[in-house]
PDB file of C-alpha atoms in Angstrom:
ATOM      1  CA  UNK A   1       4.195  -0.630 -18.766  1.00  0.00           C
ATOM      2  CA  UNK A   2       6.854  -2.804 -17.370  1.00  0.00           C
ATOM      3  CA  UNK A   3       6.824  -5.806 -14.762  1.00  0.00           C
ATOM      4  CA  UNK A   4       4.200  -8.384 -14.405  1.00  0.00           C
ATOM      5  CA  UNK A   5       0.865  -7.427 -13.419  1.00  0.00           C
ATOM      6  CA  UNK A   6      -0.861  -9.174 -10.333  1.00  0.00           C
ATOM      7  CA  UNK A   7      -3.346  -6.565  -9.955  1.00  0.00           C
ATOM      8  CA  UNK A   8      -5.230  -7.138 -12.922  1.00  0.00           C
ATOM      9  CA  UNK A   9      -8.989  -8.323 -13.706  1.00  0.00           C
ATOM     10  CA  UNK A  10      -7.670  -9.671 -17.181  1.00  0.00           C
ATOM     11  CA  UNK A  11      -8.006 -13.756 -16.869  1.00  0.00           C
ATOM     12  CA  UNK A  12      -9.256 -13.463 -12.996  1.00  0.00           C
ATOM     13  CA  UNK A  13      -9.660 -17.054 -12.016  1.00  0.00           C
ATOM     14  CA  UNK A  14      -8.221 -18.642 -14.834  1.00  0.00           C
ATOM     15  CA  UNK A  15      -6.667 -22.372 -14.250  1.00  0.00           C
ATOM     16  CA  UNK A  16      -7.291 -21.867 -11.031  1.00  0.00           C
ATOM     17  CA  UNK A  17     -10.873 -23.008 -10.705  1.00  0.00           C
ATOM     18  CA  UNK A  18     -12.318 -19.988 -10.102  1.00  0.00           C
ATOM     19  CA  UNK A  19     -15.211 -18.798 -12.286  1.00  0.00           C
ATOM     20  CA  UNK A  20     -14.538 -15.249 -13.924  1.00  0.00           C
ATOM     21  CA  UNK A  21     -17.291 -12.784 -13.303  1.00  0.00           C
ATOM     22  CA  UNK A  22     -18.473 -10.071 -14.220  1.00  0.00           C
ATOM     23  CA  UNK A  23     -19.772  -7.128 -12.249  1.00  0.00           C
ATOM     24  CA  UNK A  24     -22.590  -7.016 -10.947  1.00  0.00           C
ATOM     25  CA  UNK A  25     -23.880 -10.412 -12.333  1.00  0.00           C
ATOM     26  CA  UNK A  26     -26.385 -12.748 -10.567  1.00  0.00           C
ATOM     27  CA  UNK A  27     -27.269 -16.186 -11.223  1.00  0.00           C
ATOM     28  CA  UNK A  28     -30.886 -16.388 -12.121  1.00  0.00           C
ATOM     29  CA  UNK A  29     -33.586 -17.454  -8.816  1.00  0.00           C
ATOM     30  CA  UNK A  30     -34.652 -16.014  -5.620  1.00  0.00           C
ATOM     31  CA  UNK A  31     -33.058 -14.358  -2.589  1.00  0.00           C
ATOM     32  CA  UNK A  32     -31.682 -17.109  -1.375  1.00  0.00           C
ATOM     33  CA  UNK A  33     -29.841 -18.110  -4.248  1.00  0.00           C
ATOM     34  CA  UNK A  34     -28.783 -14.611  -4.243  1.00  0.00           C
ATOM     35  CA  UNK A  35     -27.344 -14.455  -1.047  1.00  0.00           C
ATOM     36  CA  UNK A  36     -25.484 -18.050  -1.661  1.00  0.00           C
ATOM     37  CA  UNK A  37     -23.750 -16.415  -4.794  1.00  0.00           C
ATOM     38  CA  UNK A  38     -22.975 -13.220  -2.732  1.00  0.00           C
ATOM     39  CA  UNK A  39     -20.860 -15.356  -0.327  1.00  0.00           C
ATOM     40  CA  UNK A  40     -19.751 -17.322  -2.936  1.00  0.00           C
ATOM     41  CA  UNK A  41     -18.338 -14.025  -4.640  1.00  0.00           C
ATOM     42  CA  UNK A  42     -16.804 -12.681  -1.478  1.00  0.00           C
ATOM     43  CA  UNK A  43     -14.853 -16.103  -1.044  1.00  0.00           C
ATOM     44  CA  UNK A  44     -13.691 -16.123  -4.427  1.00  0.00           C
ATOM     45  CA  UNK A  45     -12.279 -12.542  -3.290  1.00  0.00           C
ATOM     46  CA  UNK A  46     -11.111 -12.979  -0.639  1.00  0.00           C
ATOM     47  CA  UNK A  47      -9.207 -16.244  -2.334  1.00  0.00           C
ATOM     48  CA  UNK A  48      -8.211 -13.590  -5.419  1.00  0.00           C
ATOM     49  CA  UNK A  49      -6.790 -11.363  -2.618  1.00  0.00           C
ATOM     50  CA  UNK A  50      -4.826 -13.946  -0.767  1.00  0.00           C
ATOM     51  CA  UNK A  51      -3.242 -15.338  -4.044  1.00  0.00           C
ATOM     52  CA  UNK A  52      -2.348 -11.783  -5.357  1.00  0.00           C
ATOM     53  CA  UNK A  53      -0.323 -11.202  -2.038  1.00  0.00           C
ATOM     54  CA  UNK A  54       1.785 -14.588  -1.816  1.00  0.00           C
ATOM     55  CA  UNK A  55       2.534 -13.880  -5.476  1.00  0.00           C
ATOM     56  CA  UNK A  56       4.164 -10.541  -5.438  1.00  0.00           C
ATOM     57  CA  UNK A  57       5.429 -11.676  -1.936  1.00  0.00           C
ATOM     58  CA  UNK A  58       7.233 -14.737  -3.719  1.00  0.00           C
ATOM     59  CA  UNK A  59       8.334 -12.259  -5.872  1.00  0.00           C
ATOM     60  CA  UNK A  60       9.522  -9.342  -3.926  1.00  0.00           C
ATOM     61  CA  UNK A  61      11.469 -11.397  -1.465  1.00  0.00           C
ATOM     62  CA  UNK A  62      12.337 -14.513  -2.665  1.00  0.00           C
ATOM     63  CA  UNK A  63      14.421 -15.799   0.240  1.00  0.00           C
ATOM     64  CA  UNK A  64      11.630 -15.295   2.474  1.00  0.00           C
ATOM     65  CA  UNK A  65       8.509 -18.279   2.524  1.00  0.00           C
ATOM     66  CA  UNK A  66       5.457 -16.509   2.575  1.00  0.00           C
ATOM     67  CA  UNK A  67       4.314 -18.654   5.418  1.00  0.00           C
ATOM     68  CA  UNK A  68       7.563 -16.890   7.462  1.00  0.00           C
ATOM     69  CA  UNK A  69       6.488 -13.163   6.470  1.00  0.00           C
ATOM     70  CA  UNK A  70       4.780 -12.293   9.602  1.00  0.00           C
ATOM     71  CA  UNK A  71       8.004 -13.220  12.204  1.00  0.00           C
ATOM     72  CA  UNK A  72       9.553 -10.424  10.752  1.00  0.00           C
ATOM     73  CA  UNK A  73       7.119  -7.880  10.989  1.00  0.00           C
ATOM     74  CA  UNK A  74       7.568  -5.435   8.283  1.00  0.00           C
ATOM     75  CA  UNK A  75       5.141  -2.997   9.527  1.00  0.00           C
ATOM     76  CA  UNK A  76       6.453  -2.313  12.331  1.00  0.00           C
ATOM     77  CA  UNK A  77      10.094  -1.232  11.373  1.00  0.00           C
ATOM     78  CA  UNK A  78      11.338   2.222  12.888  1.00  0.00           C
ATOM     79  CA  UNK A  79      12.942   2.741   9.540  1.00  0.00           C
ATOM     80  CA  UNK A  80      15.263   5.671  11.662  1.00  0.00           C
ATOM     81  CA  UNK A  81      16.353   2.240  13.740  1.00  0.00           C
ATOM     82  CA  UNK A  82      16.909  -0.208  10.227  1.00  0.00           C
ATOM     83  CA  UNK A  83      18.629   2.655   8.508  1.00  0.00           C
ATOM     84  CA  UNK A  84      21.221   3.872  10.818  1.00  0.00           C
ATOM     85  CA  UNK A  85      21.745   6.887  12.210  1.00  0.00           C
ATOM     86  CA  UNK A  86      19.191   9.226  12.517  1.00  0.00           C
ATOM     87  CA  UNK A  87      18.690  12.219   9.771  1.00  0.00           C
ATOM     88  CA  UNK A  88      20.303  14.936  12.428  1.00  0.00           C
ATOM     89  CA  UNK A  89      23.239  12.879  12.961  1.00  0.00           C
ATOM     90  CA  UNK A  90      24.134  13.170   9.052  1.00  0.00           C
ATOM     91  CA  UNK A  91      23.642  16.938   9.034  1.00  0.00           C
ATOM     92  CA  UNK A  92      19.994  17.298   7.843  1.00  0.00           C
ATOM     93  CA  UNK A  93      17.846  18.770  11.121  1.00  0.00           C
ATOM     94  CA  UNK A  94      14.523  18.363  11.926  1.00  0.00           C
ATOM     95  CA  UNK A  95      12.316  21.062  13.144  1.00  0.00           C
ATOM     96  CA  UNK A  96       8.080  21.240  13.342  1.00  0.00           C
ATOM     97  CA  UNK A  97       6.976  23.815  11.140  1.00  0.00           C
ATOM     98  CA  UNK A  98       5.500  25.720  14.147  1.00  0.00           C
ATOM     99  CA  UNK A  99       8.772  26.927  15.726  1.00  0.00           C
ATOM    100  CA  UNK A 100      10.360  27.745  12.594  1.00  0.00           C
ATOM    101  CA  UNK A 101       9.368  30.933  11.266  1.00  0.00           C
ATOM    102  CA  UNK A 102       9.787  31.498   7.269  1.00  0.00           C
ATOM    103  CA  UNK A 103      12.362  34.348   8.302  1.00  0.00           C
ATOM    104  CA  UNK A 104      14.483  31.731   9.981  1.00  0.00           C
ATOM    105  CA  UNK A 105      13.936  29.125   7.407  1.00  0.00           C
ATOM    106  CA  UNK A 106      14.936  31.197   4.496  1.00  0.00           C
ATOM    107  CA  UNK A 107      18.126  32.681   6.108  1.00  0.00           C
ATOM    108  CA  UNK A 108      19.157  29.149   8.031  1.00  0.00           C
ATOM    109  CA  UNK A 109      18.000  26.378   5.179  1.00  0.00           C
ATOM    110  CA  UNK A 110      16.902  28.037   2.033  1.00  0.00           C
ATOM    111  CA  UNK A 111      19.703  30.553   1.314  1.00  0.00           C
ATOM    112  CA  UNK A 112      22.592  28.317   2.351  1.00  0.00           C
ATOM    113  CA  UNK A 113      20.835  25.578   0.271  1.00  0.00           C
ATOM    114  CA  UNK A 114      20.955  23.183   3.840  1.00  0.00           C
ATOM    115  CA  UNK A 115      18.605  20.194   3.835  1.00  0.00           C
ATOM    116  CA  UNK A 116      16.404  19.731   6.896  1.00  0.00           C
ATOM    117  CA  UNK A 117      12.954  18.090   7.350  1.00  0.00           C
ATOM    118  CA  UNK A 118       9.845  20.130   8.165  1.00  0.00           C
ATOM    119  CA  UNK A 119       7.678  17.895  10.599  1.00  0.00           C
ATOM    120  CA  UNK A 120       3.870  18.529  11.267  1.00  0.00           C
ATOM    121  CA  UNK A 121       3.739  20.386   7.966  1.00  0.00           C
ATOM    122  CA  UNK A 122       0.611  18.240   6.798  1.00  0.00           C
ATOM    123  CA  UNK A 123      -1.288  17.774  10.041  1.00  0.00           C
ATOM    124  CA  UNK A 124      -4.009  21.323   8.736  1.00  0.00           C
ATOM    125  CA  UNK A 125      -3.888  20.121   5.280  1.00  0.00           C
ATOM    126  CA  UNK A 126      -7.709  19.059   4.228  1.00  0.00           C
ATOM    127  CA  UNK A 127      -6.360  15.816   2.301  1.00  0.00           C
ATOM    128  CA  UNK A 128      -4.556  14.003   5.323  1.00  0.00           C
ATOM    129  CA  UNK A 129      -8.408  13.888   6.625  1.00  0.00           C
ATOM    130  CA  UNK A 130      -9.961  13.237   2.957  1.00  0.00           C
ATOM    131  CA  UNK A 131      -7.056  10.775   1.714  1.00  0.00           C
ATOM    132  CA  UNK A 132      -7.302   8.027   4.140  1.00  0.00           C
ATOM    133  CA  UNK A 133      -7.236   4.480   3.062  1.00  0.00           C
ATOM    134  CA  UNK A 134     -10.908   3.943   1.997  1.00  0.00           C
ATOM    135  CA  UNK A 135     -10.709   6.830  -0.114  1.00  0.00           C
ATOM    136  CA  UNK A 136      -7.831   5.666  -2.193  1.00  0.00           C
ATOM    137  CA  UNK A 137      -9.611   1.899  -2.082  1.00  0.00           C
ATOM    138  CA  UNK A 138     -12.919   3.389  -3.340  1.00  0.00           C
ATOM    139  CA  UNK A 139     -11.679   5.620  -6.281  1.00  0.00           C
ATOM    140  CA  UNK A 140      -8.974   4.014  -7.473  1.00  0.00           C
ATOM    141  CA  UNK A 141      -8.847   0.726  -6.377  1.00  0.00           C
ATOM    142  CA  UNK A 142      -8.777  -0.969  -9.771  1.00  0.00           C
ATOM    143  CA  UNK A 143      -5.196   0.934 -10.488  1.00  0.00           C
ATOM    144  CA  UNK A 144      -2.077  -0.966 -10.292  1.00  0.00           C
ATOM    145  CA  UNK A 145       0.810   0.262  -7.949  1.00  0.00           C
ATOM    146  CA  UNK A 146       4.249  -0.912  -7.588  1.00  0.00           C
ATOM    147  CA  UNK A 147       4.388  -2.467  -4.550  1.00  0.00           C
ATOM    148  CA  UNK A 148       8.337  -3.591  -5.197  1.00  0.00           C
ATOM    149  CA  UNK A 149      10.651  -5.431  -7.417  1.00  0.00           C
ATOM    150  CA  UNK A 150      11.770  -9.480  -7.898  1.00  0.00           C
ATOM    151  CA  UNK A 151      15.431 -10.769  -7.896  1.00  0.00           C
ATOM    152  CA  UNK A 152      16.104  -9.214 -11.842  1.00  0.00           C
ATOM    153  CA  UNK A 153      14.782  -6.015 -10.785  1.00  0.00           C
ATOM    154  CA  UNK A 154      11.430  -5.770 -12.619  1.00  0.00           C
ATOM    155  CA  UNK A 155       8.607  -4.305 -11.065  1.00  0.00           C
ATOM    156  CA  UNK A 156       5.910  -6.438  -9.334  1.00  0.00           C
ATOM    157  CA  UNK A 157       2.693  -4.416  -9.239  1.00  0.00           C
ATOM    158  CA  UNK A 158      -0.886  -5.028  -7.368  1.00  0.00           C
ATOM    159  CA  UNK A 159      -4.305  -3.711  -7.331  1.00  0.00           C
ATOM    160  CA  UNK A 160      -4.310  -0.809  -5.231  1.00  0.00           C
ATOM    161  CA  UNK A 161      -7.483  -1.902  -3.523  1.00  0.00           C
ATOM    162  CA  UNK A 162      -5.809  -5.698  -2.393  1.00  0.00           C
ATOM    163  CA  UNK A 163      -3.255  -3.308  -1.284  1.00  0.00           C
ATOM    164  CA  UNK A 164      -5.169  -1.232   1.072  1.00  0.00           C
ATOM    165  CA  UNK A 165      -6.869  -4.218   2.267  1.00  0.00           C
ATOM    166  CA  UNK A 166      -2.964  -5.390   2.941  1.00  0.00           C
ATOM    167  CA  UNK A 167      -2.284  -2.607   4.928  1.00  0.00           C
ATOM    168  CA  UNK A 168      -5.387  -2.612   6.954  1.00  0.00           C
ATOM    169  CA  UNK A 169      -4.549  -5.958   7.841  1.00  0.00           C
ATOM    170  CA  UNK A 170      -1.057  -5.581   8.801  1.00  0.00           C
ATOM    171  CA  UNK A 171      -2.849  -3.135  11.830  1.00  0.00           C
TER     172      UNK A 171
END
């Protein structure tokens, strides 16, 4: 598995002052104590979280301070805008998948071996409803994703679930 992992449980809080813990453990006492180890858990988190993103931001875009990441507002690119010309300028069409019947398709795109891109081909398929963010965060949250690559090229991977949280937050 290349690149450095920044996702991973392996050492969590390590030189950093934060206690490791395991899952599901309590400190011994009543509710109260309880409840103040809760919180205390959900900070460490939430501090986990926070440190996992600067890092693989660091990494991923070195000329950029993490402090200056949100002037330039990566989530809201119009990637057809940052990329140039749009795909039907270059030759390859688009066309929603309900005016373009398979006869058409097959004699216009498939036969001639033409690119194009099918639009609203998704929207009635049962996973765009069942997929959503939570779903991915809940299942496989522990897995690490590529989430880009430093100045050598290596990837820099993170948890899936600190990246779900990521993108919620970017909303």
């Amino acid at each position: 598995d290349e690149g450095e992992d920044f996702g991973s449980d392996k050492g969590k809080g390590e030189g950093r002052g934060v206690p490791p813990r395991a899952a599901g453990e309590w400190r011994d006492g009543g509710k109260e104590e309880n409840e103040r180890s809760s919180s205390s858990e959900e900070d460490s988190e939430d501090e986990l979280y926070r440190e996992k993103v600067a890092s693989c931001k660091r990494r991923g875009r070195s000329e950029i301070r993490v402090s200056q990441w949100a002037q330039y507002k990566f989530c809201d690119l119009d990637l057809d805008k940052e990329l140039g010309e749009p795909a039907e300028s270059l030759g390859c069409p688009r066309e929603h998948v309900d005016d373009l019947p398979l006869e058409r398709f097959v004699e216009e795109y498939e036969h001639v071996a033409r690119p194009m891109i099918i639009r609203g081909a998704m929207e009635k398929w049962p996973a765009m409803q069942k997929w959503d963010l939570s779903f991915f965060q809940r299942n496989y949250g522990d897995q690490r994703v590529k989430c880009g690559e430093d100045d050598d090229g290596n990837k820099v991977k993170i948890r899936l679930d600190h990246f779900c949280r990521y993108m919620r937050d970017q909303r």
